[in-house]
Amino acid sequence: MENFTAFEKTGTVPERNTGSIISHAFEMYKGLIGYAILTMILYVVASSLIQAFSGIDQQAVLDHVKSSEGTVDYTEIWKIEGMKEYYGLSALLSFLLGPLLVGLVYMAHKVNNNLKLNFSDLFIGYRQNFLNILIYSFISSIIIGISFMLCFLPALFIGPMLLIGYPVLLFENANAIEALKKTFSVAKENYGTFLGAGLLGMLISMSGLLLCFIGVFITAPFIYAVMYSAYVAYVGRPRQIIHNS
């Protein structure tokens, strides 16, 4: 288990504005990009297995989208063979991979402290505060999911409220409800910066779509570096005092 003590305002800490947070996140991300790509590969492999296992009729989905003329009928897509199984298993995958994404936050912390990265760092979320990470991942997925169902815009505005939840779970060993309360509290008081950093971070993460499929592997995990940088800016840089392998 990793242990952290009181927070410091020393070392590499971004200023409390969108530009500084994004710039800091870039510096952190450069140091862990290889592991970020590996995380994406693991995710895509798992997704491919789910797709094969669900037996989803991909051609039926494509045909429906092509014939929709810009207005997709999701009730009809839901009826396509294997779609319910696919979405159910995909939700389960996202739920179970939450702790893996926490590993990227931890790696950003190690980059910030000039510590050597190890492959096992990716799995810290499965060793530390695992249950609360799962619960938080589940609750936050429901919040974002409902926001998207209401309309796309609510999700954009609610997403930044969850920006530092994973760092709170990792560095403060908080339970899921405490993490939700803290990320909402900090974001509410600094909403403009959190909105800017969250939206810009997501746009950068999604920018890989413009660089062909391979680009997604490079950019998609960037938002987790943004989570760390926002946390450090507004809470402080946690100082690691014990490392038990």
mmCIF file of C-alpha atoms in Angstrom:
data_model
loop_
_atom_site.group_PDB
_atom_site.id
_atom_site.type_symbol
_atom_site.label_atom_id
_atom_site.label_comp_id
_atom_site.label_asym_id
_atom_site.label_seq_id
_atom_site.Cartn_x
_atom_site.Cartn_y
_atom_site.Cartn_z
ATOM 1 C CA MET A 1 0.000 0.000 0.000
ATOM 2 C CA GLU A 2 1.127 3.541 -0.782
ATOM 3 C CA ASN A 3 0.924 6.039 2.066
ATOM 4 C CA PHE A 4 0.736 9.794 1.773
ATOM 5 C CA THR A 5 1.021 12.468 4.414
ATOM 6 C CA ALA A 6 0.014 16.128 4.621
ATOM 7 C CA PHE A 7 -0.103 18.037 1.370
ATOM 8 C CA GLU A 8 2.664 20.343 0.269
ATOM 9 C CA LYS A 9 2.604 23.467 -1.867
ATOM 10 C CA THR A 10 6.176 22.877 -2.978
ATOM 11 C CA GLY A 11 7.609 21.174 -6.054
ATOM 12 C CA THR A 12 5.851 21.118 -9.378
ATOM 13 C CA VAL A 13 2.439 22.623 -8.675
ATOM 14 C CA PRO A 14 0.435 24.367 -11.417
ATOM 15 C CA GLU A 15 -1.237 27.689 -10.853
ATOM 16 C CA ARG A 16 -4.981 27.704 -10.397
ATOM 17 C CA ASN A 17 -5.985 28.446 -13.951
ATOM 18 C CA THR A 18 -6.885 26.342 -16.975
ATOM 19 C CA GLY A 19 -3.743 27.056 -18.995
ATOM 20 C CA SER A 20 -1.365 26.204 -16.176
ATOM 21 C CA ILE A 21 -3.229 22.984 -15.310
ATOM 22 C CA ILE A 22 -3.244 21.792 -18.933
ATOM 23 C CA SER A 23 0.434 22.698 -19.370
ATOM 24 C CA HIS A 24 1.342 20.820 -16.187
ATOM 25 C CA ALA A 25 -0.711 17.835 -17.333
ATOM 26 C CA PHE A 26 1.228 17.761 -20.618
ATOM 27 C CA GLU A 27 4.504 17.571 -18.725
ATOM 28 C CA MET A 28 3.193 14.720 -16.572
ATOM 29 C CA TYR A 29 1.720 12.901 -19.564
ATOM 30 C CA LYS A 30 4.977 12.959 -21.504
ATOM 31 C CA GLY A 31 6.550 10.932 -18.730
ATOM 32 C CA LEU A 32 3.897 8.215 -18.676
ATOM 33 C CA ILE A 33 2.709 8.121 -22.289
ATOM 34 C CA GLY A 34 4.089 4.626 -22.910
ATOM 35 C CA TYR A 35 2.015 3.225 -20.060
ATOM 36 C CA ALA A 36 -0.985 5.256 -21.204
ATOM 37 C CA ILE A 37 -0.790 3.598 -24.619
ATOM 38 C CA LEU A 38 -0.451 0.198 -22.946
ATOM 39 C CA THR A 39 -3.609 0.935 -20.916
ATOM 40 C CA MET A 40 -5.490 1.716 -24.124
ATOM 41 C CA ILE A 41 -4.269 -1.507 -25.713
ATOM 42 C CA LEU A 42 -5.517 -3.499 -22.712
ATOM 43 C CA TYR A 43 -8.871 -1.718 -22.928
ATOM 44 C CA VAL A 44 -9.271 -2.325 -26.672
ATOM 45 C CA VAL A 45 -8.368 -6.000 -26.337
ATOM 46 C CA ALA A 46 -10.931 -6.409 -23.541
ATOM 47 C CA SER A 47 -13.550 -4.536 -25.603
ATOM 48 C CA SER A 48 -12.885 -6.748 -28.607
ATOM 49 C CA LEU A 49 -13.385 -9.853 -26.504
ATOM 50 C CA ILE A 50 -16.675 -8.456 -25.207
ATOM 51 C CA GLN A 51 -17.814 -7.659 -28.728
ATOM 52 C CA ALA A 52 -17.052 -11.195 -29.848
ATOM 53 C CA PHE A 53 -18.672 -12.752 -26.790
ATOM 54 C CA SER A 54 -21.881 -10.699 -27.073
ATOM 55 C CA GLY A 55 -22.449 -11.795 -30.666
ATOM 56 C CA ILE A 56 -23.536 -8.302 -31.675
ATOM 57 C CA ASP A 57 -24.621 -7.900 -35.292
ATOM 58 C CA GLN A 58 -22.256 -5.087 -36.322
ATOM 59 C CA GLN A 59 -23.570 -4.934 -39.864
ATOM 60 C CA ALA A 60 -27.112 -4.352 -38.598
ATOM 61 C CA VAL A 61 -25.862 -1.439 -36.494
ATOM 62 C CA LEU A 62 -24.029 0.101 -39.457
ATOM 63 C CA ASP A 63 -27.025 -0.359 -41.754
ATOM 64 C CA HIS A 64 -29.317 1.329 -39.243
ATOM 65 C CA VAL A 65 -26.963 4.298 -38.796
ATOM 66 C CA LYS A 66 -26.615 4.711 -42.585
ATOM 67 C CA SER A 67 -30.372 4.626 -43.104
ATOM 68 C CA SER A 68 -31.140 6.969 -40.220
ATOM 69 C CA GLU A 69 -30.276 10.127 -42.217
ATOM 70 C CA GLY A 70 -28.830 11.798 -39.155
ATOM 71 C CA THR A 71 -31.580 10.781 -36.726
ATOM 72 C CA VAL A 72 -30.610 7.548 -35.003
ATOM 73 C CA ASP A 73 -33.482 5.623 -33.401
ATOM 74 C CA TYR A 74 -31.837 4.170 -30.302
ATOM 75 C CA THR A 75 -34.896 2.039 -29.487
ATOM 76 C CA GLU A 76 -34.336 0.198 -32.760
ATOM 77 C CA ILE A 77 -30.597 -0.149 -32.148
ATOM 78 C CA TRP A 78 -31.415 -1.622 -28.725
ATOM 79 C CA LYS A 79 -33.375 -4.389 -30.501
ATOM 80 C CA ILE A 80 -30.409 -5.480 -32.619
ATOM 81 C CA GLU A 81 -29.128 -8.942 -31.781
ATOM 82 C CA GLY A 82 -26.460 -8.923 -29.080
ATOM 83 C CA MET A 83 -26.827 -5.175 -28.337
ATOM 84 C CA LYS A 84 -28.163 -5.601 -24.781
ATOM 85 C CA GLU A 85 -25.420 -8.079 -23.944
ATOM 86 C CA TYR A 86 -22.805 -5.802 -25.494
ATOM 87 C CA TYR A 87 -23.853 -2.729 -23.514
ATOM 88 C CA GLY A 88 -24.184 -4.727 -20.323
ATOM 89 C CA LEU A 89 -20.718 -6.241 -20.646
ATOM 90 C CA SER A 90 -19.241 -2.892 -21.730
ATOM 91 C CA ALA A 91 -20.655 -1.245 -18.612
ATOM 92 C CA LEU A 92 -19.152 -4.037 -16.511
ATOM 93 C CA LEU A 93 -15.793 -3.565 -18.246
ATOM 94 C CA SER A 94 -15.781 0.187 -17.562
ATOM 95 C CA PHE A 95 -16.688 -0.543 -13.963
ATOM 96 C CA LEU A 96 -13.852 -3.038 -13.492
ATOM 97 C CA LEU A 97 -11.258 -0.911 -15.309
ATOM 98 C CA GLY A 98 -11.797 2.097 -13.044
ATOM 99 C CA PRO A 99 -8.935 1.031 -10.748
ATOM 100 C CA LEU A 100 -6.636 0.682 -13.781
ATOM 101 C CA LEU A 101 -7.258 4.316 -14.686
ATOM 102 C CA VAL A 102 -6.390 5.327 -11.133
ATOM 103 C CA GLY A 103 -2.984 3.823 -11.917
ATOM 104 C CA LEU A 104 -2.428 6.548 -14.519
ATOM 105 C CA VAL A 105 -3.159 9.194 -11.879
ATOM 106 C CA TYR A 106 -0.596 7.557 -9.608
ATOM 107 C CA MET A 107 1.960 7.442 -12.416
ATOM 108 C CA ALA A 108 1.464 11.165 -13.010
ATOM 109 C CA HIS A 109 2.264 11.656 -9.324
ATOM 110 C CA LYS A 110 5.460 9.628 -9.652
ATOM 111 C CA VAL A 111 6.499 11.607 -12.740
ATOM 112 C CA ASN A 112 5.922 14.796 -10.759
ATOM 113 C CA ASN A 113 8.217 13.497 -8.026
ATOM 114 C CA ASN A 114 10.876 12.177 -10.422
ATOM 115 C CA LEU A 115 10.292 8.602 -9.310
ATOM 116 C CA LYS A 116 10.852 5.586 -11.520
ATOM 117 C CA LEU A 117 7.710 4.134 -13.076
ATOM 118 C CA ASN A 118 6.972 0.423 -12.832
ATOM 119 C CA PHE A 119 4.459 -1.707 -14.690
ATOM 120 C CA SER A 120 2.892 -2.666 -11.349
ATOM 121 C CA ASP A 121 2.033 1.018 -10.733
ATOM 122 C CA LEU A 122 -0.804 0.646 -13.228
ATOM 123 C CA PHE A 123 -2.557 -1.725 -10.838
ATOM 124 C CA ILE A 124 -2.329 0.303 -7.629
ATOM 125 C CA GLY A 125 -6.101 0.819 -7.751
ATOM 126 C CA TYR A 126 -6.598 -2.928 -7.370
ATOM 127 C CA ARG A 127 -4.353 -3.011 -4.296
ATOM 128 C CA GLN A 128 -5.407 0.178 -2.554
ATOM 129 C CA ASN A 129 -8.945 1.406 -1.769
ATOM 130 C CA PHE A 130 -10.246 -1.007 -4.419
ATOM 131 C CA LEU A 131 -13.854 -1.280 -3.241
ATOM 132 C CA ASN A 132 -14.355 2.467 -2.928
ATOM 133 C CA ILE A 133 -12.832 3.041 -6.363
ATOM 134 C CA LEU A 134 -15.320 0.558 -7.816
ATOM 135 C CA ILE A 135 -18.247 2.181 -6.018
ATOM 136 C CA TYR A 136 -17.163 5.664 -7.104
ATOM 137 C CA SER A 137 -16.688 4.479 -10.688
ATOM 138 C CA PHE A 138 -20.190 3.004 -10.648
ATOM 139 C CA ILE A 139 -21.857 6.097 -9.177
ATOM 140 C CA SER A 140 -20.011 8.548 -11.436
ATOM 141 C CA SER A 141 -20.892 6.432 -14.503
ATOM 142 C CA ILE A 142 -24.560 6.607 -13.536
ATOM 143 C CA ILE A 143 -24.355 10.394 -13.054
ATOM 144 C CA ILE A 144 -22.709 10.927 -16.436
ATOM 145 C CA GLY A 145 -25.006 8.392 -18.109
ATOM 146 C CA ILE A 146 -28.147 10.139 -16.856
ATOM 147 C CA SER A 147 -26.689 13.492 -17.922
ATOM 148 C CA PHE A 148 -26.147 12.208 -21.455
ATOM 149 C CA MET A 149 -29.682 10.797 -21.541
ATOM 150 C CA LEU A 150 -31.115 14.191 -20.606
ATOM 151 C CA CYS A 151 -29.020 15.915 -23.253
ATOM 152 C CA PHE A 152 -25.379 16.154 -24.285
ATOM 153 C CA LEU A 153 -24.842 19.574 -22.703
ATOM 154 C CA PRO A 154 -25.659 18.588 -19.081
ATOM 155 C CA ALA A 155 -22.929 15.934 -19.253
ATOM 156 C CA LEU A 156 -20.411 18.565 -20.359
ATOM 157 C CA PHE A 157 -21.257 20.767 -17.410
ATOM 158 C CA ILE A 158 -21.502 17.997 -14.802
ATOM 159 C CA GLY A 159 -18.340 16.145 -15.904
ATOM 160 C CA PRO A 160 -15.924 18.753 -14.465
ATOM 161 C CA MET A 161 -17.579 18.331 -11.054
ATOM 162 C CA LEU A 162 -16.111 14.815 -10.975
ATOM 163 C CA LEU A 163 -12.645 15.833 -12.157
ATOM 164 C CA ILE A 164 -10.612 15.131 -9.004
ATOM 165 C CA GLY A 165 -12.592 12.195 -7.596
ATOM 166 C CA TYR A 166 -10.031 9.538 -8.491
ATOM 167 C CA PRO A 167 -7.082 11.467 -6.981
ATOM 168 C CA VAL A 168 -9.077 11.966 -3.769
ATOM 169 C CA LEU A 169 -9.721 8.215 -3.566
ATOM 170 C CA LEU A 170 -6.054 7.408 -4.130
ATOM 171 C CA PHE A 171 -4.198 10.029 -2.136
ATOM 172 C CA GLU A 172 -6.643 10.505 0.734
ATOM 173 C CA ASN A 173 -7.880 6.912 0.946
ATOM 174 C CA ALA A 174 -11.391 8.368 1.073
ATOM 175 C CA ASN A 175 -14.561 6.375 0.694
ATOM 176 C CA ALA A 176 -16.684 6.834 -2.425
ATOM 177 C CA ILE A 177 -19.161 9.270 -0.876
ATOM 178 C CA GLU A 178 -16.387 11.375 0.652
ATOM 179 C CA ALA A 179 -14.677 11.528 -2.741
ATOM 180 C CA LEU A 180 -17.905 12.646 -4.434
ATOM 181 C CA LYS A 181 -18.501 15.316 -1.795
ATOM 182 C CA LYS A 182 -14.956 16.652 -2.027
ATOM 183 C CA THR A 183 -14.725 16.770 -5.812
ATOM 184 C CA PHE A 184 -18.112 18.515 -6.000
ATOM 185 C CA SER A 185 -17.138 20.941 -3.238
ATOM 186 C CA VAL A 186 -13.787 21.935 -4.742
ATOM 187 C CA ALA A 187 -15.170 22.128 -8.295
ATOM 188 C CA LYS A 188 -18.186 24.188 -7.196
ATOM 189 C CA GLU A 189 -15.935 26.819 -5.651
ATOM 190 C CA ASN A 190 -13.676 26.936 -8.725
ATOM 191 C CA TYR A 191 -16.122 25.961 -11.446
ATOM 192 C CA GLY A 192 -14.791 28.161 -14.244
ATOM 193 C CA THR A 193 -11.312 26.657 -14.073
ATOM 194 C CA PHE A 194 -12.602 23.101 -13.640
ATOM 195 C CA LEU A 195 -14.940 23.532 -16.612
ATOM 196 C CA GLY A 196 -12.144 24.909 -18.775
ATOM 197 C CA ALA A 197 -9.598 22.264 -17.745
ATOM 198 C CA GLY A 198 -12.132 19.443 -18.010
ATOM 199 C CA LEU A 199 -13.439 20.423 -21.443
ATOM 200 C CA LEU A 200 -9.984 21.171 -22.862
ATOM 201 C CA GLY A 201 -8.640 17.940 -21.379
ATOM 202 C CA MET A 202 -11.454 15.943 -22.990
ATOM 203 C CA LEU A 203 -10.975 17.672 -26.353
ATOM 204 C CA ILE A 204 -7.281 16.813 -26.297
ATOM 205 C CA SER A 205 -8.115 13.229 -25.291
ATOM 206 C CA MET A 206 -10.569 12.976 -28.190
ATOM 207 C CA SER A 207 -8.244 14.674 -30.679
ATOM 208 C CA GLY A 208 -6.717 11.304 -31.510
ATOM 209 C CA LEU A 209 -9.846 10.579 -33.544
ATOM 210 C CA LEU A 210 -8.579 13.140 -36.059
ATOM 211 C CA LEU A 211 -5.251 11.344 -36.334
ATOM 212 C CA CYS A 212 -6.770 8.060 -37.494
ATOM 213 C CA PHE A 213 -7.489 5.129 -35.181
ATOM 214 C CA ILE A 214 -3.944 4.850 -33.841
ATOM 215 C CA GLY A 215 -4.111 8.431 -32.551
ATOM 216 C CA VAL A 216 -6.715 7.461 -29.954
ATOM 217 C CA PHE A 217 -4.148 5.214 -28.260
ATOM 218 C CA ILE A 218 -1.869 8.211 -27.802
ATOM 219 C CA THR A 219 -4.314 10.885 -26.660
ATOM 220 C CA ALA A 220 -7.300 9.225 -24.937
ATOM 221 C CA PRO A 221 -5.763 8.797 -21.429
ATOM 222 C CA PHE A 222 -4.622 12.448 -21.273
ATOM 223 C CA ILE A 223 -7.638 13.412 -19.153
ATOM 224 C CA TYR A 224 -6.202 11.388 -16.232
ATOM 225 C CA ALA A 225 -3.102 13.582 -16.189
ATOM 226 C CA VAL A 226 -5.465 16.572 -16.103
ATOM 227 C CA MET A 227 -7.220 15.044 -13.080
ATOM 228 C CA TYR A 228 -3.913 14.831 -11.251
ATOM 229 C CA SER A 229 -2.794 18.338 -12.194
ATOM 230 C CA ALA A 230 -6.131 19.869 -11.138
ATOM 231 C CA TYR A 231 -5.927 18.009 -7.842
ATOM 232 C CA VAL A 232 -2.384 19.205 -7.167
ATOM 233 C CA ALA A 233 -3.334 22.789 -8.031
ATOM 234 C CA TYR A 234 -6.292 22.944 -5.654
ATOM 235 C CA VAL A 235 -5.481 20.457 -2.905
ATOM 236 C CA GLY A 236 -1.696 20.214 -2.923
ATOM 237 C CA ARG A 237 1.044 17.764 -3.872
ATOM 238 C CA PRO A 238 0.810 14.644 -1.699
ATOM 239 C CA ARG A 239 4.180 13.601 -0.254
ATOM 240 C CA GLN A 240 4.847 9.884 -0.371
ATOM 241 C CA ILE A 241 6.358 8.638 2.905
ATOM 242 C CA ILE A 242 6.175 4.835 2.709
ATOM 243 C CA HIS A 243 6.372 2.420 -0.167
ATOM 244 C CA ASN A 244 5.549 -1.195 0.515
ATOM 245 C CA SER A 245 5.990 -3.411 -2.521
#
